[in-house]
Amino acid sequence: MTVTKVVDELVPHPVKEQLPGIDYCVNSNPSWPEAIILGFQHYLVMLGTTVIIATIVVPYMGGSNVEKAHVIQTLLFVSGVNTLLQTWFGSRLPVVIGGSFRFIIPSLYIAFAQRYNVYLNPIERFKKTMRATQGALMIASILPMILGFLGIWRIIVRFLSPLSAVPLVTLVGLGLYEQGFPLLAECIEIGLPELIILVFLSQFMPHLWKFKLPIYNRFTVLISVGLVWAYAALLTAAGAYKNRPLNTQLSCRVDRSGLVSGASWIKFPYPFQWGSPDFHAGEAFVMLAAAFVALVESTGAFIAASRYCSATHIPASVLSRGIAWLGIGILIDGLYGSASGSTVSVENIGFLALTRVGSRRVVQISAFFMFFFSIFGKFGAIIASIPLPIVGALYCVLFALMSSAGLGLLQYCNLNSFRTKFIIGFSFFMGLSVPRYFSDYVITSGHGPVHTHAVWFNKMILLFFTSPATVAGLVAFFLDLTLAPKHPSTRIDSGRHWWAKFKYFGKDPRSEEFYSLPVGLSKYFPSF
């Protein structure tokens, strides 16, 4: 018997412009049955954020469970539309476009406006508030459309290096940590089992039990959510939460969401369903700030998605095109009245990594699930009533995988450079510390550190500085451009030489394969 001795090679790991180990890249597709199941899981993954946004915003607007269910249906419908538009004509990456937590502050700012206190009928108050939200969203959509279609964002991101992209991409996921374990811990007896089962099935099981089809990698969300949801239903039926506090019952029980009773059997969302939009300057400025933050965070998410679908780095012009279509998505949000603007769904980026399937077709299939469950509301409400601690457990894994995409960009940088160490360390620290300061200030004083007579300006500043990715990305971007820019080693230390070929669409032949528009549209709308 011959024993082969493995000798450690003391050489660095090679740099990979395309992430290896992906089973299906952006242009390759699994079988139709597998693609349909994966598309349904993408729908499950994005559903949690949709429900959370509506659950937070709608009651303050004056809406009941009926209005909450209708807003969720509308959010799902416009998410389906925006996802198809983004994958067909935008970045062409397999990204889901869904509601964003960053639009909660402007939506609540509108809901708390004093002029709505005169409406004693809560339904009338809800509709008036929704119309103002629609108007603000429609104005805010102009910003990403101008930056994208005029190529301004293309010029800006050409100065982005792997070094300055690391904090931006990483903190897009890491900055959402409050939506992870704290949400899970609201009902630890179902949230923790979901997390344990999810990690065991996706990470340990493939090494313990070999299957011809990587079933545990691909379908782990469906299996784990199904098991724990059934377990939560058993606890509810057995009366485990009968005498528990109201908050515990809302988090743990499967029959307390109010969505099933509030949802319509069949409802087609349509533009201006709440009435004609209203426009108010201050509210529009706050929504513009949210649109800018969503734009910055979506830039990081696009970069991560290009890695997890095994494409090359996204060219600057394609990134700008994706941002422009994100603006169209926010416009559609305003037209339909979804109570929230759109962004690239961070959890779905993590799901690409979890399944190792970066197929564009799979994400497009998920859009049709969004359409189906938005129109047939009762069926969608049943799935949307999944307890949120289960969603929190999913976030713990999926947001973490999003963060690791940013850390993976460090392979392009010189980690032995003190300049690199300072920029990475300082931007990470400020990206976590500054938003924490602003959030704590609001909790203790009821308002942000900037407290002028212009409330809309205060909210704008609060939006900017409570986004970890925005703070870290801007700090790293500024330092990378200004700190020793003429030093001979700076360009290589920042990894700019690796991304130089992707500044312009035609410099790398692989860009055409991954990012060209369908049905020959690139001929009429070329990328530069």
Short mmCIF file of C-alpha atoms in Angstrom, two decimals:
data_model
loop_
_atom_site.label_atom_id
_atom_site.label_comp_id
_atom_site.label_asym_id
_atom_site.label_seq_id
_atom_site.Cartn_x
_atom_site.Cartn_y
_atom_site.Cartn_z
CA MET A 1 0.00 0.00 0.00
CA THR A 2 1.43 3.34 -1.07
CA VAL A 3 0.96 6.32 1.22
CA THR A 4 0.98 9.71 -0.48
CA LYS A 5 2.29 12.48 1.69
CA VAL A 6 0.83 15.91 1.14
CA VAL A 7 3.50 18.58 1.28
CA ASP A 8 2.47 22.09 2.30
CA GLU A 9 3.33 24.62 -0.37
CA LEU A 10 4.25 27.96 1.12
CA VAL A 11 2.86 30.04 -1.74
CA PRO A 12 -0.09 32.45 -1.79
CA HIS A 13 -3.42 31.28 -3.11
CA PRO A 14 -3.85 32.39 -6.72
CA VAL A 15 -6.10 35.35 -7.49
CA LYS A 16 -9.34 34.40 -9.27
CA GLU A 17 -11.13 36.99 -11.42
CA GLN A 18 -14.10 34.61 -11.58
CA LEU A 19 -15.13 32.78 -8.43
CA PRO A 20 -14.56 29.01 -8.83
CA GLY A 21 -16.83 26.35 -7.36
CA ILE A 22 -20.08 27.79 -8.77
CA ASP A 23 -22.27 25.01 -10.20
CA TYR A 24 -24.26 27.23 -12.57
CA CYS A 25 -23.02 30.64 -13.67
CA VAL A 26 -25.14 33.52 -14.92
CA ASN A 27 -25.71 32.05 -18.40
CA SER A 28 -26.01 28.35 -17.51
CA ASN A 29 -29.18 26.80 -16.18
CA PRO A 30 -30.15 23.81 -14.03
CA SER A 31 -32.97 21.53 -15.16
CA TRP A 32 -36.44 23.09 -15.23
CA PRO A 33 -37.77 21.24 -12.14
CA GLU A 34 -34.68 22.23 -10.15
CA ALA A 35 -34.81 25.80 -11.46
CA ILE A 36 -38.47 26.14 -10.42
CA ILE A 37 -37.74 24.92 -6.87
CA LEU A 38 -34.74 27.25 -6.61
CA GLY A 39 -36.86 30.14 -7.91
CA PHE A 40 -39.47 29.44 -5.24
CA GLN A 41 -36.76 29.53 -2.59
CA HIS A 42 -35.59 32.93 -3.88
CA TYR A 43 -39.18 34.07 -3.38
CA LEU A 44 -39.19 32.68 0.18
CA VAL A 45 -35.92 34.44 0.96
CA MET A 46 -37.09 37.89 -0.19
CA LEU A 47 -40.52 37.53 1.42
CA GLY A 48 -39.29 38.25 4.97
CA THR A 49 -38.11 41.78 4.21
CA THR A 50 -41.36 42.51 2.38
CA VAL A 51 -43.42 41.46 5.41
CA ILE A 52 -41.20 43.31 7.89
CA ILE A 53 -41.43 46.61 5.95
CA ALA A 54 -45.22 46.43 5.70
CA THR A 55 -45.54 45.37 9.35
CA ILE A 56 -43.53 48.39 10.51
CA VAL A 57 -44.89 51.08 8.19
CA VAL A 58 -48.59 50.32 7.56
CA PRO A 59 -49.89 50.60 11.18
CA TYR A 60 -48.33 54.08 11.55
CA MET A 61 -49.98 55.11 8.30
CA GLY A 62 -53.35 54.16 9.77
CA GLY A 63 -53.79 50.86 8.01
CA SER A 64 -55.21 47.63 9.45
CA ASN A 65 -54.38 44.02 8.60
CA VAL A 66 -56.31 44.43 5.35
CA GLU A 67 -54.14 47.34 4.22
CA LYS A 68 -51.01 45.53 5.41
CA ALA A 69 -51.89 42.50 3.29
CA HIS A 70 -52.59 44.72 0.27
CA VAL A 71 -49.28 46.55 0.68
CA ILE A 72 -47.43 43.21 0.85
CA GLN A 73 -49.23 42.09 -2.32
CA THR A 74 -48.26 45.35 -4.04
CA LEU A 75 -44.65 45.09 -2.88
CA LEU A 76 -44.44 41.55 -4.24
CA PHE A 77 -45.94 42.57 -7.57
CA VAL A 78 -43.60 45.51 -8.17
CA SER A 79 -40.64 43.38 -6.99
CA GLY A 80 -41.49 40.87 -9.69
CA VAL A 81 -41.69 43.60 -12.33
CA ASN A 82 -38.44 45.24 -11.20
CA THR A 83 -36.58 41.92 -10.98
CA LEU A 84 -37.48 41.07 -14.58
CA LEU A 85 -36.54 44.55 -15.81
CA GLN A 86 -33.19 44.40 -14.00
CA THR A 87 -32.29 40.93 -15.29
CA TRP A 88 -33.42 41.72 -18.85
CA PHE A 89 -32.30 45.31 -19.40
CA GLY A 90 -30.38 46.44 -16.31
CA SER A 91 -27.24 44.86 -14.94
CA ARG A 92 -28.24 41.43 -16.38
CA LEU A 93 -27.08 39.87 -13.10
CA PRO A 94 -29.24 37.33 -11.22
CA VAL A 95 -30.42 39.80 -8.59
CA VAL A 96 -33.82 40.15 -6.96
CA ILE A 97 -35.06 43.74 -6.65
CA GLY A 98 -37.16 44.11 -3.51
CA GLY A 99 -38.18 46.51 -0.77
CA SER A 100 -35.48 48.24 1.24
CA PHE A 101 -35.18 48.90 4.97
CA ARG A 102 -33.59 52.26 4.07
CA PHE A 103 -36.97 53.64 2.95
CA ILE A 104 -38.61 53.00 6.33
CA ILE A 105 -37.38 56.30 7.83
CA PRO A 106 -38.84 58.52 5.05
CA SER A 107 -42.08 56.51 5.01
CA LEU A 108 -42.47 56.98 8.78
CA TYR A 109 -41.51 60.65 8.47
CA ILE A 110 -44.44 61.08 6.09
CA ALA A 111 -46.75 59.00 8.29
CA PHE A 112 -46.00 61.18 11.34
CA ALA A 113 -46.66 64.47 9.51
CA GLN A 114 -49.03 66.64 11.52
CA ARG A 115 -51.32 67.39 8.59
CA TYR A 116 -52.67 63.83 8.73
CA ASN A 117 -53.86 64.17 12.33
CA VAL A 118 -57.06 65.80 11.07
CA TYR A 119 -58.21 62.52 9.52
CA LEU A 120 -60.15 60.60 12.14
CA ASN A 121 -60.98 57.75 9.78
CA PRO A 122 -57.86 55.53 9.80
CA ILE A 123 -58.49 54.22 6.27
CA GLU A 124 -58.72 57.76 4.90
CA ARG A 125 -55.56 58.66 6.80
CA PHE A 126 -53.82 55.61 5.34
CA LYS A 127 -54.73 56.55 1.77
CA LYS A 128 -53.65 60.18 2.22
CA THR A 129 -50.33 59.08 3.70
CA MET A 130 -49.79 56.53 0.95
CA ARG A 131 -50.39 59.17 -1.73
CA ALA A 132 -47.71 61.37 -0.20
CA THR A 133 -45.34 58.40 -0.08
CA GLN A 134 -46.06 57.73 -3.74
CA GLY A 135 -45.25 61.30 -4.72
CA ALA A 136 -41.99 61.30 -2.75
CA LEU A 137 -40.91 57.98 -4.31
CA MET A 138 -41.63 59.21 -7.82
CA ILE A 139 -39.47 62.31 -7.28
CA ALA A 140 -36.72 60.29 -5.58
CA SER A 141 -36.54 57.93 -8.58
CA ILE A 142 -35.18 60.79 -10.69
CA LEU A 143 -31.80 60.70 -8.87
CA PRO A 144 -30.68 57.15 -9.79
CA MET A 145 -32.13 57.52 -13.30
CA ILE A 146 -30.12 60.70 -13.92
CA LEU A 147 -26.93 59.27 -12.43
CA GLY A 148 -27.37 56.02 -14.35
CA PHE A 149 -28.67 56.97 -17.78
CA LEU A 150 -26.43 60.05 -18.12
CA GLY A 151 -23.37 57.98 -17.20
CA ILE A 152 -22.47 60.03 -14.13
CA TRP A 153 -22.37 56.96 -11.89
CA ARG A 154 -20.24 55.21 -14.52
CA ILE A 155 -17.61 57.94 -14.18
CA ILE A 156 -17.69 57.71 -10.37
CA VAL A 157 -17.35 53.92 -10.08
CA ARG A 158 -14.40 53.89 -12.48
CA PHE A 159 -12.42 55.31 -9.55
CA LEU A 160 -13.52 52.40 -7.35
CA SER A 161 -10.71 49.94 -6.59
CA PRO A 162 -10.87 46.52 -4.91
CA LEU A 163 -9.52 48.18 -1.76
CA SER A 164 -12.27 50.80 -1.53
CA ALA A 165 -14.90 48.22 -2.57
CA VAL A 166 -14.07 45.87 0.33
CA PRO A 167 -15.71 47.98 3.10
CA LEU A 168 -18.63 48.91 0.83
CA VAL A 169 -19.53 45.35 -0.16
CA THR A 170 -18.80 43.82 3.24
CA LEU A 171 -20.89 46.28 5.24
CA VAL A 172 -23.86 45.98 2.89
CA GLY A 173 -24.35 42.61 4.59
CA LEU A 174 -22.64 43.19 7.93
CA GLY A 175 -24.53 46.44 8.47
CA LEU A 176 -27.81 44.51 8.65
CA TYR A 177 -26.74 42.54 11.73
CA GLU A 178 -29.64 43.97 13.76
CA GLN A 179 -32.03 42.07 11.50
CA GLY A 180 -30.28 38.76 12.24
CA PHE A 181 -29.95 37.26 15.71
CA PRO A 182 -32.02 39.97 17.48
CA LEU A 183 -34.94 39.05 15.20
CA LEU A 184 -34.25 35.34 15.74
CA ALA A 185 -34.16 35.80 19.53
CA GLU A 186 -37.71 37.20 19.62
CA CYS A 187 -38.73 33.53 19.71
CA ILE A 188 -35.60 31.56 20.48
CA GLU A 189 -37.35 28.18 20.59
CA ILE A 190 -38.08 28.31 16.87
CA GLY A 191 -35.41 30.72 15.62
CA LEU A 192 -32.43 28.83 17.04
CA PRO A 193 -33.53 25.40 15.66
CA GLU A 194 -33.94 27.02 12.24
CA LEU A 195 -30.39 28.41 12.39
CA ILE A 196 -28.89 25.11 13.56
CA ILE A 197 -30.73 23.04 10.94
CA LEU A 198 -29.86 25.51 8.18
CA VAL A 199 -26.14 25.48 8.99
CA PHE A 200 -26.04 21.70 9.48
CA LEU A 201 -27.85 20.88 6.24
CA SER A 202 -25.98 23.38 4.06
CA GLN A 203 -22.46 23.08 5.47
CA PHE A 204 -22.02 19.75 7.26
CA MET A 205 -24.46 17.41 5.55
CA PRO A 206 -22.86 17.55 2.06
CA HIS A 207 -19.62 16.23 3.60
CA LEU A 208 -21.31 13.55 5.69
CA TRP A 209 -23.71 12.15 3.11
CA LYS A 210 -22.86 12.25 -0.57
CA PHE A 211 -25.70 12.54 -3.08
CA LYS A 212 -25.50 12.61 -6.84
CA LEU A 213 -27.57 15.78 -6.71
CA PRO A 214 -26.35 18.34 -4.13
CA ILE A 215 -29.79 18.39 -2.54
CA TYR A 216 -28.72 19.89 0.79
CA ASN A 217 -26.87 22.79 -0.85
CA ARG A 218 -29.66 23.60 -3.26
CA PHE A 219 -32.82 23.05 -1.20
CA THR A 220 -31.66 23.70 2.35
CA VAL A 221 -33.89 26.78 2.82
CA LEU A 222 -37.01 24.92 1.71
CA ILE A 223 -36.25 21.89 3.90
CA SER A 224 -35.26 23.82 7.04
CA VAL A 225 -38.10 26.35 6.84
CA GLY A 226 -40.64 23.58 6.22
CA LEU A 227 -39.45 21.57 9.23
CA VAL A 228 -39.32 24.47 11.69
CA TRP A 229 -42.56 26.03 10.44
CA ALA A 230 -44.32 22.71 11.05
CA TYR A 231 -42.71 22.57 14.51
CA ALA A 232 -43.94 26.11 15.26
CA ALA A 233 -47.44 25.11 14.12
CA LEU A 234 -47.39 22.15 16.51
CA LEU A 235 -46.36 24.41 19.40
CA THR A 236 -49.16 26.82 18.51
CA ALA A 237 -51.77 24.04 18.27
CA ALA A 238 -50.60 22.54 21.58
CA GLY A 239 -51.22 25.85 23.36
CA ALA A 240 -47.58 26.50 24.22
CA TYR A 241 -48.08 30.27 23.92
CA LYS A 242 -51.62 30.57 25.28
CA ASN A 243 -50.68 32.53 28.41
CA ARG A 244 -47.53 34.21 27.13
CA PRO A 245 -47.10 37.99 26.63
CA LEU A 246 -48.54 39.54 23.47
CA ASN A 247 -45.13 40.20 21.88
CA THR A 248 -44.15 36.57 22.36
CA GLN A 249 -47.39 35.39 20.78
CA LEU A 250 -46.92 37.70 17.80
CA SER A 251 -43.39 36.36 17.25
CA CYS A 252 -43.93 32.66 17.94
CA ARG A 253 -47.46 31.76 16.91
CA VAL A 254 -48.23 30.95 13.28
CA ASP A 255 -51.76 32.40 13.47
CA ARG A 256 -51.12 35.95 14.70
CA SER A 257 -49.93 37.78 11.59
CA GLY A 258 -53.44 38.73 10.50
CA LEU A 259 -52.41 38.39 6.87
CA VAL A 260 -54.62 35.46 5.89
CA SER A 261 -57.80 37.16 7.08
CA GLY A 262 -56.76 40.51 5.60
CA ALA A 263 -55.67 39.30 2.16
CA SER A 264 -58.00 39.16 -0.84
CA TRP A 265 -58.52 35.93 -2.75
CA ILE A 266 -57.72 37.67 -6.03
CA LYS A 267 -56.42 41.22 -6.36
CA PHE A 268 -54.51 42.84 -9.20
CA PRO A 269 -52.32 45.71 -8.02
CA TYR A 270 -52.51 48.65 -10.43
CA PRO A 271 -51.02 52.16 -10.69
CA PHE A 272 -52.54 54.85 -8.47
CA GLN A 273 -54.70 52.27 -6.67
CA TRP A 274 -54.68 54.49 -3.56
CA GLY A 275 -55.46 57.67 -5.51
CA SER A 276 -53.45 60.45 -7.17
CA PRO A 277 -50.03 61.06 -5.58
CA ASP A 278 -49.31 64.14 -3.50
CA PHE A 279 -46.03 66.04 -3.63
CA HIS A 280 -44.32 67.82 -0.73
CA ALA A 281 -40.78 69.18 -1.05
CA GLY A 282 -39.43 68.24 2.39
CA GLU A 283 -40.69 64.66 2.13
CA ALA A 284 -39.23 64.36 -1.36
CA PHE A 285 -35.78 65.43 -0.07
CA VAL A 286 -35.87 62.76 2.66
CA MET A 287 -36.87 60.14 0.11
CA LEU A 288 -34.06 61.33 -2.18
CA ALA A 289 -31.59 60.63 0.62
CA ALA A 290 -33.00 57.11 0.96
CA ALA A 291 -32.69 56.62 -2.81
CA PHE A 292 -29.04 57.66 -2.69
CA VAL A 293 -28.30 55.25 0.16
CA ALA A 294 -30.11 52.46 -1.73
CA LEU A 295 -28.04 53.35 -4.80
CA VAL A 296 -24.76 53.05 -2.88
CA GLU A 297 -25.74 49.79 -1.19
CA SER A 298 -27.00 48.34 -4.47
CA THR A 299 -23.62 49.13 -6.05
CA GLY A 300 -21.98 46.90 -3.45
CA ALA A 301 -24.63 44.22 -3.97
CA PHE A 302 -24.08 44.24 -7.76
CA ILE A 303 -20.35 43.66 -7.21
CA ALA A 304 -21.09 40.75 -4.86
CA ALA A 305 -23.61 39.25 -7.31
CA SER A 306 -21.04 39.33 -10.11
CA ARG A 307 -18.75 37.22 -7.92
CA TYR A 308 -21.39 34.72 -6.84
CA CYS A 309 -22.61 34.06 -10.38
CA SER A 310 -19.00 33.46 -11.50
CA ALA A 311 -18.99 36.41 -13.88
CA THR A 312 -16.14 38.82 -14.29
CA HIS A 313 -16.17 42.09 -12.36
CA ILE A 314 -19.12 44.21 -13.49
CA PRO A 315 -17.97 46.96 -15.91
CA ALA A 316 -18.61 50.55 -14.91
CA SER A 317 -21.12 51.17 -17.71
CA VAL A 318 -23.14 48.07 -16.82
CA LEU A 319 -23.16 49.09 -13.17
CA SER A 320 -24.44 52.51 -14.19
CA ARG A 321 -27.11 50.83 -16.35
CA GLY A 322 -28.20 48.72 -13.40
CA ILE A 323 -28.51 51.81 -11.19
CA ALA A 324 -30.60 53.55 -13.86
CA TRP A 325 -33.05 50.65 -13.98
CA LEU A 326 -33.11 50.64 -10.19
CA GLY A 327 -34.38 54.21 -10.52
CA ILE A 328 -37.11 53.02 -12.86
CA GLY A 329 -37.95 50.41 -10.22
CA ILE A 330 -38.38 53.13 -7.58
CA LEU A 331 -40.61 55.04 -10.03
CA ILE A 332 -42.77 51.91 -10.43
CA ASP A 333 -42.89 51.60 -6.62
CA GLY A 334 -44.28 55.13 -6.51
CA LEU A 335 -46.81 54.51 -9.28
CA TYR A 336 -48.24 51.42 -7.59
CA GLY A 337 -47.97 52.64 -3.98
CA SER A 338 -45.76 50.02 -2.35
CA ALA A 339 -44.83 52.20 0.69
CA SER A 340 -41.15 51.48 0.07
CA GLY A 341 -38.53 52.03 -2.59
CA SER A 342 -36.45 49.26 -4.12
CA THR A 343 -32.92 48.01 -3.79
CA VAL A 344 -30.97 44.88 -4.64
CA SER A 345 -32.11 42.21 -2.19
CA VAL A 346 -29.07 41.44 -0.01
CA GLU A 347 -30.46 38.15 1.30
CA ASN A 348 -30.90 36.84 -2.24
CA ILE A 349 -27.24 37.58 -2.99
CA GLY A 350 -26.36 35.39 0.00
CA PHE A 351 -28.69 32.71 -1.35
CA LEU A 352 -26.68 32.62 -4.60
CA ALA A 353 -23.64 31.71 -2.52
CA LEU A 354 -25.51 29.19 -0.37
CA THR A 355 -26.79 27.22 -3.37
CA ARG A 356 -23.84 27.96 -5.69
CA VAL A 357 -26.38 28.57 -8.43
CA GLY A 358 -25.94 31.96 -10.08
CA SER A 359 -28.34 31.34 -12.96
CA ARG A 360 -30.23 34.34 -14.32
CA ARG A 361 -33.16 32.10 -15.30
CA VAL A 362 -33.68 30.95 -11.71
CA VAL A 363 -34.10 34.53 -10.48
CA GLN A 364 -36.47 35.32 -13.34
CA ILE A 365 -38.58 32.30 -12.33
CA SER A 366 -38.74 33.72 -8.81
CA ALA A 367 -40.32 36.87 -10.26
CA PHE A 368 -43.25 34.81 -11.55
CA PHE A 369 -43.77 33.40 -8.04
CA MET A 370 -43.95 37.00 -6.83
CA PHE A 371 -46.63 37.72 -9.44
CA PHE A 372 -48.64 34.62 -8.56
CA PHE A 373 -48.68 35.16 -4.80
CA SER A 374 -49.33 38.89 -5.16
CA ILE A 375 -52.44 38.28 -7.26
CA PHE A 376 -53.76 35.25 -5.37
CA GLY A 377 -53.45 36.91 -1.99
CA LYS A 378 -54.78 34.19 0.31
CA PHE A 379 -52.16 31.70 -0.87
CA GLY A 380 -49.42 34.30 -0.56
CA ALA A 381 -50.60 35.29 2.91
CA ILE A 382 -50.29 31.72 4.16
CA ILE A 383 -46.59 31.65 3.20
CA ALA A 384 -46.06 35.23 4.40
CA SER A 385 -47.29 34.21 7.87
CA ILE A 386 -44.04 32.31 8.52
CA PRO A 387 -42.89 33.51 11.98
CA LEU A 388 -40.27 36.25 11.63
CA PRO A 389 -37.71 34.53 13.96
CA ILE A 390 -37.37 31.91 11.20
CA VAL A 391 -36.61 34.75 8.80
CA GLY A 392 -34.04 36.12 11.27
CA ALA A 393 -32.26 32.75 11.27
CA LEU A 394 -32.07 32.86 7.45
CA TYR A 395 -30.62 36.37 7.65
CA CYS A 396 -27.84 35.18 9.98
CA VAL A 397 -26.51 32.97 7.19
CA LEU A 398 -27.43 34.94 4.08
CA PHE A 399 -26.21 38.36 5.25
CA ALA A 400 -22.99 36.70 6.40
CA LEU A 401 -22.41 35.26 2.93
CA MET A 402 -23.02 38.69 1.43
CA SER A 403 -20.35 40.11 3.75
CA SER A 404 -17.84 37.43 2.78
CA ALA A 405 -18.11 38.50 -0.86
CA GLY A 406 -16.55 41.81 0.16
CA LEU A 407 -13.81 40.17 2.18
CA GLY A 408 -13.00 38.04 -0.86
CA LEU A 409 -11.94 41.17 -2.72
CA LEU A 410 -8.95 41.46 -0.37
CA GLN A 411 -7.19 38.90 -2.60
CA TYR A 412 -6.52 41.74 -5.07
CA CYS A 413 -4.92 44.00 -2.42
CA ASN A 414 -1.51 44.08 -0.77
CA LEU A 415 -2.28 43.18 2.83
CA ASN A 416 1.32 43.83 3.85
CA SER A 417 0.93 47.52 3.07
CA PHE A 418 0.28 49.82 6.04
CA ARG A 419 -1.72 52.09 3.73
CA THR A 420 -4.02 49.17 2.97
CA LYS A 421 -4.29 48.27 6.64
CA PHE A 422 -5.23 51.81 7.63
CA ILE A 423 -7.88 52.27 4.94
CA ILE A 424 -9.49 48.89 5.61
CA GLY A 425 -9.40 49.17 9.40
CA PHE A 426 -10.46 52.82 9.64
CA SER A 427 -13.32 52.54 7.13
CA PHE A 428 -14.65 49.38 8.80
CA PHE A 429 -14.49 50.97 12.23
CA MET A 430 -16.17 54.20 11.13
CA GLY A 431 -18.77 52.26 9.15
CA LEU A 432 -19.83 50.45 12.31
CA SER A 433 -19.18 53.14 14.92
CA VAL A 434 -20.82 56.19 13.29
CA PRO A 435 -24.21 54.52 12.59
CA ARG A 436 -24.20 53.12 16.12
CA TYR A 437 -23.67 56.63 17.51
CA PHE A 438 -26.53 58.05 15.46
CA SER A 439 -28.88 55.17 16.37
CA ASP A 440 -28.09 55.40 20.09
CA TYR A 441 -28.58 59.17 20.00
CA VAL A 442 -32.07 58.72 18.57
CA ILE A 443 -32.95 56.13 21.24
CA THR A 444 -31.83 58.35 24.13
CA SER A 445 -33.06 61.74 22.89
CA GLY A 446 -35.81 60.99 20.39
CA HIS A 447 -34.01 62.79 17.57
CA GLY A 448 -30.68 62.64 15.74
CA PRO A 449 -27.47 64.55 16.59
CA VAL A 450 -28.31 67.08 13.87
CA HIS A 451 -31.38 68.84 15.28
CA THR A 452 -32.27 71.93 13.25
CA HIS A 453 -35.66 73.54 12.61
CA ALA A 454 -35.71 71.84 9.19
CA VAL A 455 -36.91 68.37 10.17
CA TRP A 456 -36.52 67.04 6.63
CA PHE A 457 -32.81 68.00 6.71
CA ASN A 458 -32.37 66.23 10.06
CA LYS A 459 -33.89 63.06 8.59
CA MET A 460 -31.64 63.26 5.53
CA ILE A 461 -28.52 63.39 7.68
CA LEU A 462 -29.85 60.55 9.84
CA LEU A 463 -30.41 58.41 6.74
CA PHE A 464 -26.90 58.96 5.42
CA PHE A 465 -25.13 58.23 8.68
CA THR A 466 -27.16 55.23 9.82
CA SER A 467 -26.13 53.24 6.74
CA PRO A 468 -22.90 51.37 7.57
CA ALA A 469 -22.16 50.61 3.92
CA THR A 470 -22.57 54.24 2.90
CA VAL A 471 -20.32 55.55 5.67
CA ALA A 472 -17.64 52.90 5.19
CA GLY A 473 -17.78 53.10 1.39
CA LEU A 474 -17.43 56.88 1.28
CA VAL A 475 -14.58 56.87 3.82
CA ALA A 476 -12.67 54.15 1.96
CA PHE A 477 -13.34 55.77 -1.44
CA PHE A 478 -12.06 59.17 -0.25
CA LEU A 479 -8.96 57.77 1.46
CA ASP A 480 -8.05 55.54 -1.47
CA LEU A 481 -8.13 58.50 -3.85
CA THR A 482 -6.32 60.99 -1.61
CA LEU A 483 -3.86 59.01 0.52
CA ALA A 484 -0.47 58.86 -1.26
CA PRO A 485 -2.07 58.75 -4.75
CA LYS A 486 1.25 59.31 -6.57
CA HIS A 487 3.27 56.73 -4.68
CA PRO A 488 4.55 54.12 -7.17
CA SER A 489 3.11 51.17 -5.22
CA THR A 490 -0.35 52.64 -4.51
CA ARG A 491 -2.01 51.41 -7.71
CA ILE A 492 -0.89 47.82 -7.20
CA ASP A 493 -1.49 47.86 -3.43
CA SER A 494 -5.11 48.93 -4.06
CA GLY A 495 -5.58 46.26 -6.72
CA ARG A 496 -6.46 48.79 -9.42
CA HIS A 497 -4.47 46.87 -12.02
CA TRP A 498 -6.82 43.90 -11.61
CA TRP A 499 -9.94 45.92 -12.37
CA ALA A 500 -8.43 48.24 -15.01
CA LYS A 501 -9.73 46.09 -17.88
CA PHE A 502 -13.31 46.34 -16.56
CA LYS A 503 -13.44 50.14 -16.55
CA TYR A 504 -14.57 49.99 -20.17
CA PHE A 505 -16.99 47.40 -21.52
CA GLY A 506 -15.01 46.36 -24.59
CA LYS A 507 -11.59 45.93 -22.98
CA ASP A 508 -12.33 42.38 -21.76
CA PRO A 509 -14.07 40.01 -24.22
CA ARG A 510 -15.85 38.19 -21.40
CA SER A 511 -17.99 41.25 -20.63
CA GLU A 512 -20.02 40.62 -23.79
CA GLU A 513 -20.79 37.07 -22.65
CA PHE A 514 -22.13 38.07 -19.24
CA TYR A 515 -23.56 41.57 -19.60
CA SER A 516 -24.73 42.16 -23.19
CA LEU A 517 -28.40 43.04 -23.64
CA PRO A 518 -30.82 40.42 -25.06
CA VAL A 519 -32.18 40.14 -28.63
CA GLY A 520 -29.45 42.30 -30.11
CA LEU A 521 -30.33 45.42 -28.11
CA SER A 522 -26.64 46.05 -27.38
CA LYS A 523 -26.36 47.22 -30.99
CA TYR A 524 -28.75 50.09 -30.27
CA PHE A 525 -27.81 50.68 -26.62
CA PRO A 526 -24.05 49.99 -26.47
CA SER A 527 -22.12 49.95 -23.20
CA PHE A 528 -18.94 51.99 -22.93
#
